[in-house]
């Protein structure tokens, strides 16, 4: 099939595009052309690259025409963030393609009331990003239920993989957290330390998209939470991470007020956004309908990211990693 991937040079596309090529699909990648995939793969030689500024073309009302003009049978939209953008694409592609797949976010669910969270039991979203992702998912479901375009939305957790910084043990991208853990220095943690984060390796997300394409009938009109088999809490994550450097985590629980006083505002806000949601998601629906089988536990996925960053000089730590490369099961 001819598959158009919108935003295929990013986290998920780095793994999804080569997967689709290996599966025998003709793949076209639409991107801004400002970067290449995070990891090299020979399959990219067989991918047609189309440069486009989606935001500008959405404003001009021409982006849907660009996508339709490529003659796809399947479209995978990895970089859509507003209901208006998603609706415009659906309306242009209705009757033109066989399947539209959208990348959402587990932040379509709000702070957890009951664990694990399922697609049907999540609380209402908080924050504009999650609200928009939830509205898009609901619109797509209604579109298919009404007999329109066949759609599927997949909602990843905190995506990790080689080439970019993972959401760290305090729910932020603060590099000082990694240095403290690698040095065995005291680390102030806000709240109880039991708050949860649910990561997922980018290749496992790519696997889910590939399986949804292969099982279009099962995926039609459905939404799926896509995460690792387990989740990490703050205490456990910090202790595991310190162990990678041969250290023991020294954790000091503090109030959120105290944490904000000693943490850069952008990192403190990111910590709050991730930790107050305290999410742990079920993958039962994806396993049952798609055959989703994640290969990476969250700590193994994060270790892969951290190892890449240290090896490439993009993360300053106090000492070398004292652990073998993660083993995939």
GROMACS .gro file of C-alpha atoms in nm:
model
  329
    1UNK     CA    1   0.000   0.000   0.000
    2UNK     CA    2   0.101   0.360  -0.042
    3UNK     CA    3   0.136   0.509   0.306
    4UNK     CA    4   0.187   0.879   0.370
    5UNK     CA    5   0.341   0.955   0.707
    6UNK     CA    6   0.303   1.314   0.825
    7UNK     CA    7   0.595   1.403   1.052
    8UNK     CA    8   0.784   1.081   0.989
    9UNK     CA    9   1.126   1.223   1.080
   10UNK     CA   10   1.041   1.251   1.450
   11UNK     CA   11   1.045   1.014   1.746
   12UNK     CA   12   0.786   0.763   1.625
   13UNK     CA   13   0.858   0.797   1.254
   14UNK     CA   14   1.226   0.714   1.312
   15UNK     CA   15   1.110   0.359   1.380
   16UNK     CA   16   0.775   0.346   1.198
   17UNK     CA   17   0.895   0.445   0.851
   18UNK     CA   18   1.161   0.169   0.831
   19UNK     CA   19   0.905  -0.080   0.964
   20UNK     CA   20   0.662   0.010   0.688
   21UNK     CA   21   0.929  -0.016   0.420
   22UNK     CA   22   1.033  -0.360   0.547
   23UNK     CA   23   0.668  -0.465   0.536
   24UNK     CA   24   0.660  -0.386   0.164
   25UNK     CA   25   0.469  -0.057   0.169
   26UNK     CA   26   0.547   0.240  -0.051
   27UNK     CA   27   0.619   0.517   0.198
   28UNK     CA   28   0.608   0.894   0.156
   29UNK     CA   29   0.727   1.113   0.442
   30UNK     CA   30   0.597   1.469   0.478
   31UNK     CA   31   0.812   1.685   0.705
   32UNK     CA   32   0.943   2.038   0.737
   33UNK     CA   33   1.278   1.913   0.612
   34UNK     CA   34   1.465   2.061   0.908
   35UNK     CA   35   1.597   1.734   1.046
   36UNK     CA   36   1.660   1.370   0.966
   37UNK     CA   37   1.547   1.065   1.161
   38UNK     CA   38   1.704   1.013   1.504
   39UNK     CA   39   1.875   0.689   1.400
   40UNK     CA   40   2.001   0.578   1.063
   41UNK     CA   41   1.841   0.290   0.875
   42UNK     CA   42   1.895   0.169   0.518
   43UNK     CA   43   1.521   0.167   0.455
   44UNK     CA   44   1.517   0.547   0.435
   45UNK     CA   45   1.677   0.522   0.090
   46UNK     CA   46   1.345   0.388  -0.036
   47UNK     CA   47   1.132   0.667   0.114
   48UNK     CA   48   1.007   0.963  -0.087
   49UNK     CA   49   1.058   1.288   0.102
   50UNK     CA   50   0.812   1.577   0.070
   51UNK     CA   51   0.894   1.908   0.239
   52UNK     CA   52   0.597   2.105   0.371
   53UNK     CA   53   0.516   2.353   0.645
   54UNK     CA   54   0.199   2.204   0.788
   55UNK     CA   55   0.117   2.500   1.012
   56UNK     CA   56   0.140   2.747   0.726
   57UNK     CA   57  -0.051   2.527   0.483
   58UNK     CA   58  -0.321   2.459   0.741
   59UNK     CA   59  -0.362   2.835   0.771
   60UNK     CA   60  -0.392   2.864   0.394
   61UNK     CA   61  -0.631   2.568   0.376
   62UNK     CA   62  -0.403   2.375   0.138
   63UNK     CA   63  -0.246   2.103   0.350
   64UNK     CA   64  -0.524   1.852   0.293
   65UNK     CA   65  -0.487   1.902  -0.083
   66UNK     CA   66  -0.116   1.830  -0.057
   67UNK     CA   67  -0.178   1.503   0.126
   68UNK     CA   68  -0.460   1.392  -0.103
   69UNK     CA   69  -0.250   1.478  -0.408
   70UNK     CA   70   0.003   1.211  -0.311
   71UNK     CA   71  -0.259   0.941  -0.371
   72UNK     CA   72  -0.225   0.755  -0.041
   73UNK     CA   73  -0.424   0.454   0.066
   74UNK     CA   74  -0.327   0.509   0.429
   75UNK     CA   75  -0.229   0.830   0.609
   76UNK     CA   76  -0.049   0.830   0.945
   77UNK     CA   77  -0.065   1.173   1.112
   78UNK     CA   78   0.201   1.203   1.380
   79UNK     CA   79   0.202   1.582   1.422
   80UNK     CA   80  -0.154   1.707   1.458
   81UNK     CA   81  -0.229   1.908   1.772
   82UNK     CA   82  -0.560   2.090   1.722
   83UNK     CA   83  -0.913   1.987   1.646
   84UNK     CA   84  -0.934   2.237   1.360
   85UNK     CA   85  -0.629   2.087   1.190
   86UNK     CA   86  -0.754   1.731   1.235
   87UNK     CA   87  -1.104   1.816   1.113
   88UNK     CA   88  -0.975   1.988   0.801
   89UNK     CA   89  -0.769   1.682   0.710
   90UNK     CA   90  -1.059   1.443   0.768
   91UNK     CA   91  -1.294   1.649   0.555
   92UNK     CA   92  -1.045   1.662   0.267
   93UNK     CA   93  -0.958   1.291   0.281
   94UNK     CA   94  -1.312   1.159   0.329
   95UNK     CA   95  -1.387   0.924   0.042
   96UNK     CA   96  -1.028   0.947  -0.087
   97UNK     CA   97  -0.830   0.707   0.135
   98UNK     CA   98  -0.885   0.381   0.317
   99UNK     CA   99  -0.754   0.461   0.664
  100UNK     CA  100  -0.639   0.763   0.867
  101UNK     CA  101  -0.436   0.700   1.183
  102UNK     CA  102  -0.377   0.980   1.433
  103UNK     CA  103  -0.116   1.007   1.708
  104UNK     CA  104  -0.270   1.137   2.028
  105UNK     CA  105  -0.141   1.131   2.385
  106UNK     CA  106  -0.222   0.966   2.717
  107UNK     CA  107  -0.273   1.322   2.839
  108UNK     CA  108  -0.616   1.296   2.680
  109UNK     CA  109  -0.684   1.149   3.028
  110UNK     CA  110  -0.665   1.368   3.336
  111UNK     CA  111  -0.523   1.287   3.682
  112UNK     CA  112  -0.597   0.926   3.766
  113UNK     CA  113  -0.891   0.830   3.989
  114UNK     CA  114  -0.861   0.455   3.935
  115UNK     CA  115  -0.570   0.245   3.811
  116UNK     CA  116  -0.498   0.121   3.558
  117UNK     CA  117  -0.662   0.377   3.332
  118UNK     CA  118  -0.841   0.233   3.029
  119UNK     CA  119  -0.965   0.404   2.716
  120UNK     CA  120  -1.313   0.408   2.872
  121UNK     CA  121  -1.232   0.503   3.231
  122UNK     CA  122  -0.998   0.800   3.208
  123UNK     CA  123  -1.093   1.126   3.375
  124UNK     CA  124  -1.149   1.445   3.170
  125UNK     CA  125  -0.826   1.602   3.044
  126UNK     CA  126  -0.662   1.906   3.197
  127UNK     CA  127  -0.455   2.156   3.003
  128UNK     CA  128  -0.501   2.267   2.643
  129UNK     CA  129  -0.275   2.000   2.495
  130UNK     CA  130  -0.468   1.713   2.649
  131UNK     CA  131  -0.803   1.877   2.580
  132UNK     CA  132  -0.722   1.912   2.210
  133UNK     CA  133  -0.601   1.552   2.186
  134UNK     CA  134  -0.919   1.428   2.351
  135UNK     CA  135  -1.138   1.634   2.118
  136UNK     CA  136  -0.953   1.499   1.815
  137UNK     CA  137  -0.994   1.138   1.932
  138UNK     CA  138  -1.366   1.189   1.990
  139UNK     CA  139  -1.412   1.355   1.651
  140UNK     CA  140  -1.236   1.068   1.476
  141UNK     CA  141  -1.445   0.807   1.655
  142UNK     CA  142  -1.765   0.992   1.561
  143UNK     CA  143  -1.648   1.027   1.199
  144UNK     CA  144  -1.610   0.653   1.159
  145UNK     CA  145  -1.927   0.569   1.352
  146UNK     CA  146  -2.123   0.793   1.116
  147UNK     CA  147  -2.001   0.596   0.814
  148UNK     CA  148  -1.732   0.842   0.707
  149UNK     CA  149  -1.359   0.798   0.695
  150UNK     CA  150  -1.210   0.492   0.863
  151UNK     CA  151  -0.997   0.630   1.147
  152UNK     CA  152  -0.792   0.510   1.443
  153UNK     CA  153  -0.626   0.710   1.720
  154UNK     CA  154  -0.330   0.580   1.919
  155UNK     CA  155  -0.225   0.752   2.241
  156UNK     CA  156   0.137   0.702   2.351
  157UNK     CA  157   0.277   0.760   2.696
  158UNK     CA  158   0.607   0.942   2.755
  159UNK     CA  159   0.805   0.844   2.446
  160UNK     CA  160   1.169   0.749   2.492
  161UNK     CA  161   1.444   0.619   2.266
  162UNK     CA  162   1.793   0.698   2.139
  163UNK     CA  163   1.850   1.055   2.028
  164UNK     CA  164   1.648   1.262   2.272
  165UNK     CA  165   1.610   1.329   2.642
  166UNK     CA  166   1.362   1.113   2.835
  167UNK     CA  167   1.118   1.241   3.092
  168UNK     CA  168   1.332   1.189   3.401
  169UNK     CA  169   1.266   1.061   3.754
  170UNK     CA  170   1.111   1.393   3.862
  171UNK     CA  171   0.885   1.418   3.559
  172UNK     CA  172   1.095   1.680   3.380
  173UNK     CA  173   1.386   1.722   3.140
  174UNK     CA  174   1.609   1.876   3.408
  175UNK     CA  175   1.965   1.747   3.344
  176UNK     CA  176   2.064   1.829   3.703
  177UNK     CA  177   1.851   1.535   3.818
  178UNK     CA  178   2.068   1.291   3.623
  179UNK     CA  179   2.389   1.446   3.754
  180UNK     CA  180   2.270   1.423   4.115
  181UNK     CA  181   2.174   1.058   4.078
  182UNK     CA  182   2.499   0.969   3.899
  183UNK     CA  183   2.699   1.140   4.176
  184UNK     CA  184   2.502   0.996   4.468
  185UNK     CA  185   2.403   1.348   4.573
  186UNK     CA  186   2.081   1.419   4.767
  187UNK     CA  187   1.782   1.474   4.541
  188UNK     CA  188   1.472   1.662   4.654
  189UNK     CA  189   1.153   1.495   4.534
  190UNK     CA  190   0.817   1.673   4.546
  191UNK     CA  191   0.517   1.501   4.697
  192UNK     CA  192   0.518   1.143   4.821
  193UNK     CA  193   0.745   0.983   4.561
  194UNK     CA  194   0.468   0.738   4.471
  195UNK     CA  195   0.351   0.942   4.171
  196UNK     CA  196   0.353   0.741   3.849
  197UNK     CA  197   0.486   0.801   3.500
  198UNK     CA  198   0.414   0.568   3.209
  199UNK     CA  199   0.686   0.564   2.944
  200UNK     CA  200   0.697   0.380   2.612
  201UNK     CA  201   0.977   0.312   2.366
  202UNK     CA  202   0.927   0.484   2.030
  203UNK     CA  203   0.967   0.151   1.850
  204UNK     CA  204   0.684   0.000   2.053
  205UNK     CA  205   0.463   0.292   1.946
  206UNK     CA  206   0.572   0.229   1.587
  207UNK     CA  207   0.480  -0.136   1.630
  208UNK     CA  208   0.130  -0.037   1.741
  209UNK     CA  209   0.080   0.186   1.436
  210UNK     CA  210   0.201  -0.089   1.205
  211UNK     CA  211  -0.036  -0.341   1.361
  212UNK     CA  212  -0.327  -0.098   1.339
  213UNK     CA  213  -0.257  -0.059   0.967
  214UNK     CA  214  -0.244  -0.436   0.923
  215UNK     CA  215  -0.564  -0.486   1.124
  216UNK     CA  216  -0.771  -0.203   0.983
  217UNK     CA  217  -1.105  -0.374   1.048
  218UNK     CA  218  -1.025  -0.430   1.416
  219UNK     CA  219  -0.880  -0.079   1.452
  220UNK     CA  220  -1.160   0.101   1.268
  221UNK     CA  221  -1.318   0.371   1.484
  222UNK     CA  222  -1.114   0.272   1.789
  223UNK     CA  223  -0.874   0.450   2.022
  224UNK     CA  224  -0.582   0.282   2.198
  225UNK     CA  225  -0.351   0.375   2.484
  226UNK     CA  226   0.002   0.267   2.391
  227UNK     CA  227   0.251   0.234   2.675
  228UNK     CA  228   0.512  -0.001   2.822
  229UNK     CA  229   0.399  -0.314   3.008
  230UNK     CA  230   0.458  -0.141   3.344
  231UNK     CA  231   0.499   0.209   3.488
  232UNK     CA  232   0.757   0.372   3.715
  233UNK     CA  233   0.699   0.581   4.025
  234UNK     CA  234   0.933   0.861   4.131
  235UNK     CA  235   1.111   0.666   4.407
  236UNK     CA  236   1.160   0.352   4.203
  237UNK     CA  237   1.270   0.536   3.893
  238UNK     CA  238   1.528   0.738   4.087
  239UNK     CA  239   1.665   0.431   4.264
  240UNK     CA  240   1.693   0.232   3.940
  241UNK     CA  241   1.862   0.524   3.763
  242UNK     CA  242   2.115   0.580   4.043
  243UNK     CA  243   2.198   0.210   4.027
  244UNK     CA  244   2.301   0.247   3.663
  245UNK     CA  245   2.595   0.454   3.788
  246UNK     CA  246   2.676   0.227   4.081
  247UNK     CA  247   2.513   0.470   4.325
  248UNK     CA  248   2.237   0.456   4.583
  249UNK     CA  249   1.972   0.724   4.548
  250UNK     CA  250   1.954   0.969   4.839
  251UNK     CA  251   1.598   1.102   4.821
  252UNK     CA  252   1.459   1.388   5.028
  253UNK     CA  253   1.078   1.431   5.009
  254UNK     CA  254   0.971   1.796   5.012
  255UNK     CA  255   0.648   1.985   4.960
  256UNK     CA  256   0.567   2.122   4.618
  257UNK     CA  257   0.618   2.472   4.755
  258UNK     CA  258   0.970   2.386   4.871
  259UNK     CA  259   1.044   2.213   4.542
  260UNK     CA  260   0.941   2.517   4.340
  261UNK     CA  261   1.166   2.740   4.550
  262UNK     CA  262   1.479   2.545   4.454
  263UNK     CA  263   1.394   2.438   4.097
  264UNK     CA  264   1.395   2.637   3.773
  265UNK     CA  265   1.035   2.735   3.690
  266UNK     CA  266   1.021   2.546   3.361
  267UNK     CA  267   1.141   2.223   3.523
  268UNK     CA  268   0.915   2.262   3.827
  269UNK     CA  269   0.613   2.315   3.600
  270UNK     CA  270   0.703   2.010   3.389
  271UNK     CA  271   0.735   1.802   3.707
  272UNK     CA  272   0.391   1.914   3.820
  273UNK     CA  273   0.233   1.845   3.481
  274UNK     CA  274   0.364   1.489   3.475
  275UNK     CA  275   0.340   1.391   3.840
  276UNK     CA  276   0.004   1.531   3.943
  277UNK     CA  277  -0.155   1.320   3.669
  278UNK     CA  278   0.010   1.007   3.817
  279UNK     CA  279  -0.096   0.786   3.529
  280UNK     CA  280  -0.074   0.411   3.482
  281UNK     CA  281  -0.247   0.290   3.166
  282UNK     CA  282  -0.388  -0.046   3.061
  283UNK     CA  283  -0.282  -0.193   2.726
  284UNK     CA  284  -0.541  -0.473   2.733
  285UNK     CA  285  -0.743  -0.325   2.446
  286UNK     CA  286  -0.439  -0.283   2.222
  287UNK     CA  287  -0.320  -0.633   2.303
  288UNK     CA  288  -0.659  -0.784   2.227
  289UNK     CA  289  -0.755  -0.597   1.910
  290UNK     CA  290  -0.415  -0.517   1.759
  291UNK     CA  291  -0.191  -0.788   1.897
  292UNK     CA  292   0.025  -0.515   2.051
  293UNK     CA  293   0.325  -0.671   2.224
  294UNK     CA  294   0.564  -0.409   2.366
  295UNK     CA  295   0.924  -0.527   2.377
  296UNK     CA  296   1.061  -0.271   2.624
  297UNK     CA  297   1.005  -0.227   2.995
  298UNK     CA  298   1.017   0.144   3.083
  299UNK     CA  299   1.352   0.133   3.264
  300UNK     CA  300   1.516  -0.046   2.968
  301UNK     CA  301   1.380   0.213   2.727
  302UNK     CA  302   1.502   0.502   2.943
  303UNK     CA  303   1.844   0.341   2.986
  304UNK     CA  304   1.877   0.322   2.607
  305UNK     CA  305   1.806   0.696   2.586
  306UNK     CA  306   2.046   0.786   2.868
  307UNK     CA  307   2.324   0.569   2.726
  308UNK     CA  308   2.291   0.740   2.387
  309UNK     CA  309   2.299   1.087   2.544
  310UNK     CA  310   2.605   1.008   2.756
  311UNK     CA  311   2.789   0.845   2.465
  312UNK     CA  312   2.721   1.147   2.243
  313UNK     CA  313   2.817   1.406   2.503
  314UNK     CA  314   2.465   1.543   2.537
  315UNK     CA  315   2.418   1.462   2.905
  316UNK     CA  316   2.671   1.550   3.178
  317UNK     CA  317   2.701   1.286   3.449
  318UNK     CA  318   2.946   1.230   3.734
  319UNK     CA  319   3.068   0.890   3.624
  320UNK     CA  320   3.027   0.616   3.366
  321UNK     CA  321   2.725   0.392   3.337
  322UNK     CA  322   2.789   0.075   3.533
  323UNK     CA  323   2.534  -0.148   3.362
  324UNK     CA  324   2.522  -0.354   3.048
  325UNK     CA  325   2.307  -0.243   2.754
  326UNK     CA  326   1.939  -0.319   2.806
  327UNK     CA  327   1.827  -0.663   2.694
  328UNK     CA  328   1.505  -0.673   2.493
  329UNK     CA  329   1.265  -0.953   2.560
   0.00000   0.00000   0.00000
